[in-house]
Short mmCIF file of C-alpha atoms in Angstrom, two decimals:
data_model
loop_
_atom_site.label_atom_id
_atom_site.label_comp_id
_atom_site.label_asym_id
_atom_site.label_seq_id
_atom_site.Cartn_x
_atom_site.Cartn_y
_atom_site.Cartn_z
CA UNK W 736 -2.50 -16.04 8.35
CA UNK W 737 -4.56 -12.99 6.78
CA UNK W 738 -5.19 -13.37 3.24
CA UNK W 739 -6.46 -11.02 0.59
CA UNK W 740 -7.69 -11.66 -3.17
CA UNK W 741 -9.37 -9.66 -5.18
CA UNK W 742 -11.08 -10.13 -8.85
CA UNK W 743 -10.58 -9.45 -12.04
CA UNK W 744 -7.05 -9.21 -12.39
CA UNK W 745 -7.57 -6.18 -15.09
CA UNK W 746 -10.98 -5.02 -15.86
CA UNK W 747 -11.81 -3.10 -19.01
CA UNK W 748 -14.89 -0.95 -19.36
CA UNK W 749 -16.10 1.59 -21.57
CA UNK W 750 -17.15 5.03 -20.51
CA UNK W 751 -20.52 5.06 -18.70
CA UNK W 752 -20.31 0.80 -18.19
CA UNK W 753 -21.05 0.29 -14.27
CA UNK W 754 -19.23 -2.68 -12.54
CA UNK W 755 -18.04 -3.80 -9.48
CA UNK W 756 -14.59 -5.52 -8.17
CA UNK W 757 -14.44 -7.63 -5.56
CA UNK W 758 -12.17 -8.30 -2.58
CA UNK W 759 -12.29 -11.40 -0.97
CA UNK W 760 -10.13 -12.18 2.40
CA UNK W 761 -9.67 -14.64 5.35
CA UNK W 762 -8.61 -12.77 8.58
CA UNK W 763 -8.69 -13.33 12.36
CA UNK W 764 -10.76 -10.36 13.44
CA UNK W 765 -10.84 -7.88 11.07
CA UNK W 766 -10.48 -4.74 12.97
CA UNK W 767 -10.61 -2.51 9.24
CA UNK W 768 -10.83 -2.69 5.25
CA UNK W 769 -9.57 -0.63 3.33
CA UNK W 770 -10.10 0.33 -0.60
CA UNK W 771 -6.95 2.58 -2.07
CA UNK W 772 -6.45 3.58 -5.54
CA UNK W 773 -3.15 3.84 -7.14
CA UNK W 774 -1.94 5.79 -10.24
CA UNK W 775 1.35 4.85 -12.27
CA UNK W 776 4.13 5.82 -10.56
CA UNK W 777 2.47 6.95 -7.81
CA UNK W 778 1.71 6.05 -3.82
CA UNK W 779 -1.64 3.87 -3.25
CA UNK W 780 -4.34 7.26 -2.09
CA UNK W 781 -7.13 5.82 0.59
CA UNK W 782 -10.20 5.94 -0.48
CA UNK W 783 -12.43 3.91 2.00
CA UNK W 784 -12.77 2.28 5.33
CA UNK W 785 -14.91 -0.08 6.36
CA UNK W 786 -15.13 -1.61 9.80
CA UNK W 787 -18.80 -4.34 9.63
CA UNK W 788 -20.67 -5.93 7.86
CA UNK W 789 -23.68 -4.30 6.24
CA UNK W 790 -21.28 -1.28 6.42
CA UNK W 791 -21.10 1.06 2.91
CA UNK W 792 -19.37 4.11 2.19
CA UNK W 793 -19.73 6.37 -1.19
CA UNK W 794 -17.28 8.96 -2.71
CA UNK W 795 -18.16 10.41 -6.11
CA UNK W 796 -19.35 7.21 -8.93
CA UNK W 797 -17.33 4.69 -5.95
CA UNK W 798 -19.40 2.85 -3.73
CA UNK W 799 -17.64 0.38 -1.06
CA UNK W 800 -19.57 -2.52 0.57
CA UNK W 801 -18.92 -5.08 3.29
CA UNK W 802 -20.01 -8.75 4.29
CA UNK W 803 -18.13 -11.01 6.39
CA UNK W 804 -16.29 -12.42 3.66
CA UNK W 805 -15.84 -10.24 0.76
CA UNK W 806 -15.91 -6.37 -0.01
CA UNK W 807 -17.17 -4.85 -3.32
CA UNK W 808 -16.22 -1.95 -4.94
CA UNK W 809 -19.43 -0.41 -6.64
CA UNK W 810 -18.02 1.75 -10.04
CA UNK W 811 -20.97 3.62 -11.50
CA UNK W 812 -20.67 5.48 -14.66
CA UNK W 813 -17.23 5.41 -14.66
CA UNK W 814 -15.19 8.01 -16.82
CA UNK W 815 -11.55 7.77 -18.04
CA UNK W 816 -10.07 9.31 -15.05
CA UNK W 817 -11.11 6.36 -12.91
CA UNK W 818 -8.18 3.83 -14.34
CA UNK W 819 -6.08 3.46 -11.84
CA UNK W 820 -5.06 -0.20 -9.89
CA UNK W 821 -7.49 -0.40 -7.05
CA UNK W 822 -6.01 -2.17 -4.17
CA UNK W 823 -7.76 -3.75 -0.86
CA UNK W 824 -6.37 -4.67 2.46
CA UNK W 825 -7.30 -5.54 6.11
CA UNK W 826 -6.29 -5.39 9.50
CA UNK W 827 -6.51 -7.64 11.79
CA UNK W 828 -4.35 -7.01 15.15
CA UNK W 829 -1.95 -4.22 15.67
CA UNK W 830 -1.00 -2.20 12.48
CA UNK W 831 -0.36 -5.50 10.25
CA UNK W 832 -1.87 -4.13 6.65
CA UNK W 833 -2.53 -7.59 4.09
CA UNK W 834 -2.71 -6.17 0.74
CA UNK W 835 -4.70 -8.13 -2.37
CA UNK W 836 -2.64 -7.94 -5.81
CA UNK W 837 -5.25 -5.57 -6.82
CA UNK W 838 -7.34 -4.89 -9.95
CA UNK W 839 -6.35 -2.87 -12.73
CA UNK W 840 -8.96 -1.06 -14.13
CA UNK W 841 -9.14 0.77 -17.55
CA UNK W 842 -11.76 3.11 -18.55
CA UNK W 843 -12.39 3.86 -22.09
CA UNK W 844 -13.62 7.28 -23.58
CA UNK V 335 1.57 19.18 4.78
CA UNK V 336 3.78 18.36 2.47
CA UNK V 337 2.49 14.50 2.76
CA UNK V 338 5.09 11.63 2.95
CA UNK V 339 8.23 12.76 1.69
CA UNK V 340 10.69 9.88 0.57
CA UNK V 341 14.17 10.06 -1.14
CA UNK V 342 15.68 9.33 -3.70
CA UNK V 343 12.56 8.94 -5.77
CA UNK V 344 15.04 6.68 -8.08
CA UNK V 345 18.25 5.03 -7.08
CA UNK V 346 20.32 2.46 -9.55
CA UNK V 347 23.20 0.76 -8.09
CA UNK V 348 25.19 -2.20 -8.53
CA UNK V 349 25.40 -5.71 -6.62
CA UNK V 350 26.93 -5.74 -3.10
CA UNK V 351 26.25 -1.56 -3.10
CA UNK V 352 24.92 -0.26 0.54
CA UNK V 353 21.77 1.42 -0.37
CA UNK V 354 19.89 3.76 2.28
CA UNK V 355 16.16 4.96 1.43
CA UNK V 356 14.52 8.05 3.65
CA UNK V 357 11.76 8.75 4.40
CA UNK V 358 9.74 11.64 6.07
CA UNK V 359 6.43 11.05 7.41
CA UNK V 360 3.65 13.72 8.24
CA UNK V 361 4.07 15.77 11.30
CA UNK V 362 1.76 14.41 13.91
CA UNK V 363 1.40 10.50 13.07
CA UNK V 364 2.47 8.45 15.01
CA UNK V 365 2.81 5.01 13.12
CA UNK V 366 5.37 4.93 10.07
CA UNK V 367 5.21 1.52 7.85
CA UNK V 368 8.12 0.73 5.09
CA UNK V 369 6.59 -1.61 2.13
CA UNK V 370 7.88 -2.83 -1.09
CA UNK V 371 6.12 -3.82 -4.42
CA UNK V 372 7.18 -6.12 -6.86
CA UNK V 373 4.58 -7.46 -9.94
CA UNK V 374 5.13 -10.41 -8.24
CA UNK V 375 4.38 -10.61 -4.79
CA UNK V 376 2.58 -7.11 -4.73
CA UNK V 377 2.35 -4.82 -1.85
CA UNK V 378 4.19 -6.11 1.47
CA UNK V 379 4.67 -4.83 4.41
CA UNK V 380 8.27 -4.71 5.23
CA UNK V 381 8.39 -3.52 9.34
CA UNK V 382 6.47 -1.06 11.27
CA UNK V 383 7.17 1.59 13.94
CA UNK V 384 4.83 3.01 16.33
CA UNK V 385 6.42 6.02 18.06
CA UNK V 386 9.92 5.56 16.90
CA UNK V 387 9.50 1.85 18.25
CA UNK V 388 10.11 -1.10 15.76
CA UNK V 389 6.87 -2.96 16.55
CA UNK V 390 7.23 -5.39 13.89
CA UNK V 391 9.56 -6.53 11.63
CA UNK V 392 8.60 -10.10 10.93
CA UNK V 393 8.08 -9.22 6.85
CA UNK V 394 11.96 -8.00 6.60
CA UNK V 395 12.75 -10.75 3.71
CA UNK V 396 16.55 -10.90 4.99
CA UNK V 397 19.55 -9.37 7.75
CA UNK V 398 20.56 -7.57 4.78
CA UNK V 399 17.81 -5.34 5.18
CA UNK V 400 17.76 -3.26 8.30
CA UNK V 401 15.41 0.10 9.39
CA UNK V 402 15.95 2.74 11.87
CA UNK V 403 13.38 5.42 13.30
CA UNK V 404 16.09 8.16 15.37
CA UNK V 405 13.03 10.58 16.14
CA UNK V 406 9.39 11.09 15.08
CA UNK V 407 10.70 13.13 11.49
CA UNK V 408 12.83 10.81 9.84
CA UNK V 409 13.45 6.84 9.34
CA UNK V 410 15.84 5.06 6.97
CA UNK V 411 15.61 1.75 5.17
CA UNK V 412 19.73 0.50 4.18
CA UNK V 413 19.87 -2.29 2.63
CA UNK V 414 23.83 -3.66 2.80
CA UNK V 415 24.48 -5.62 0.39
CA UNK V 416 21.94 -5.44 -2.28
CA UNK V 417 20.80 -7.74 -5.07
CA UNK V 418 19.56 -7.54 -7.89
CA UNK V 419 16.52 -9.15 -6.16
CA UNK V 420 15.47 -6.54 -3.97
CA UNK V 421 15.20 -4.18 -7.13
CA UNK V 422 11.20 -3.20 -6.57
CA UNK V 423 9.03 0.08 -5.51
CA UNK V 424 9.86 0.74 -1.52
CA UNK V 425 6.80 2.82 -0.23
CA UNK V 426 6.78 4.39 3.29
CA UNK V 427 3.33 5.12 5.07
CA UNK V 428 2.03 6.71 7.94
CA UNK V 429 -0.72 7.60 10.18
CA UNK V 430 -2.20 8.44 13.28
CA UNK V 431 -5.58 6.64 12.38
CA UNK V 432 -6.13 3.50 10.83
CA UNK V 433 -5.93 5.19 7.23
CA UNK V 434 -2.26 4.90 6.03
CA UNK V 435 -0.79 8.00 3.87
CA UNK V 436 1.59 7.03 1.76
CA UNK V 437 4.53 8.43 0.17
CA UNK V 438 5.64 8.25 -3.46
CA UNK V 439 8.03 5.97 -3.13
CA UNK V 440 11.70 5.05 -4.41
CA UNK V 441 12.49 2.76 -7.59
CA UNK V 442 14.97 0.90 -6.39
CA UNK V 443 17.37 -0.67 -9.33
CA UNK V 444 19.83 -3.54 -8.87
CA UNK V 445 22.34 -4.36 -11.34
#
């Protein structure tokens, strides 16, 4: 069975404090991970695939990594407007999406 | 596009209540996904379609919970009778490649 974790549970930083969060997950062939961010009240918003190891993708102070174990989300500089839960899933056959319980993330000004 | 459109955004109703959620996914995909979230067990995936098709519905916790697809615009999520249980977030996704989009979702409320 596919299994997703991710760490810290909450994360607090302070304006301008880089720091990473990390997704850790056991699947039989991962065929895709995925990084979303989700706001209060709101849907989870994709922000990243990855598909291999070695693979990274960057969007704005986010930076997404990839070994065969365990993603990382890369937070550089962060600013107030990046709280938000960040969630991570994976794929493995078909269209059958394993989310982690996420990491809540607060950014202080 | 509009995005994922799902309604009601908030629906409170009582024990033993049929409850139907809609949802609306964007024109073009071709895979629509119902989840729910709870503080507890997080984000799961309920059932998914693929074309209208149910493809997979093995994370439907009970027969009290039931989804339909009737064309490529619209599916439904009832839930007959409910519980103050199933009281949670219930998201619907979609896409056409591997990213999901997802809608806002409806607070569903049990009493």
């Amino acid at each position: 069975e596919d299994q997703v974790t991710q760490s810290p549970e909450a994360l607090r930083l302070q304006e301008g404090e880089s720091s990473s969060l990390n997704c850790s997950y056991t699947v039989s062939g991962l065929r895709g991970l995925f990084w979303y961010r989700q706001d209060p009240g709101k849907g989870p918003e994709f922000l990243f695939t990855l598909y291999s190891a070695g693979e990274e993708k960057e969007k704005e102070r986010l930076k997404a990594t990839l070994t065969k174990k365990e993603s990382f989300l890369h937070i550089t500089a962060p600013k107030p407007e990046d709280s938000a839960t960040y969630l991570c899933a994976v794929a493995s056959g078909g269209q059958n999406f394993v989310f982690g319980p996420g990491t809540r993330l607060s950014v202080l000004p | 596009d509009a995005g994922v459109i799902q309604s009601p955004r908030h629906e409170v109703t009582e024990m033993g209540q049929e409850v139907t959620l809609r949802c609306k996914p964007i024109s073009g995909h071709d895979y629509l996904f119902w989840y729910r979230q709870t503080m507890m067990r997080g984000l799961e995936l309920l059932i998914y379609f693929n074309n209208n098709v149910p493809i997979d519905d093995s994370g439907m916790p009970e027969d009290r919970f039931s989804a339909k697809m009737p064309n490529a615009s619209f599916s439904t999520l009832k839930i007959q009778p409910s519980e103050p249980r199933d009281s949670a977030v219930y998201f619907c996704a979609s896409n056409k490649t591997p990213e999901q989009f997802f809608g806002p979702g409806t607070r569903l409320t049990v009493l």
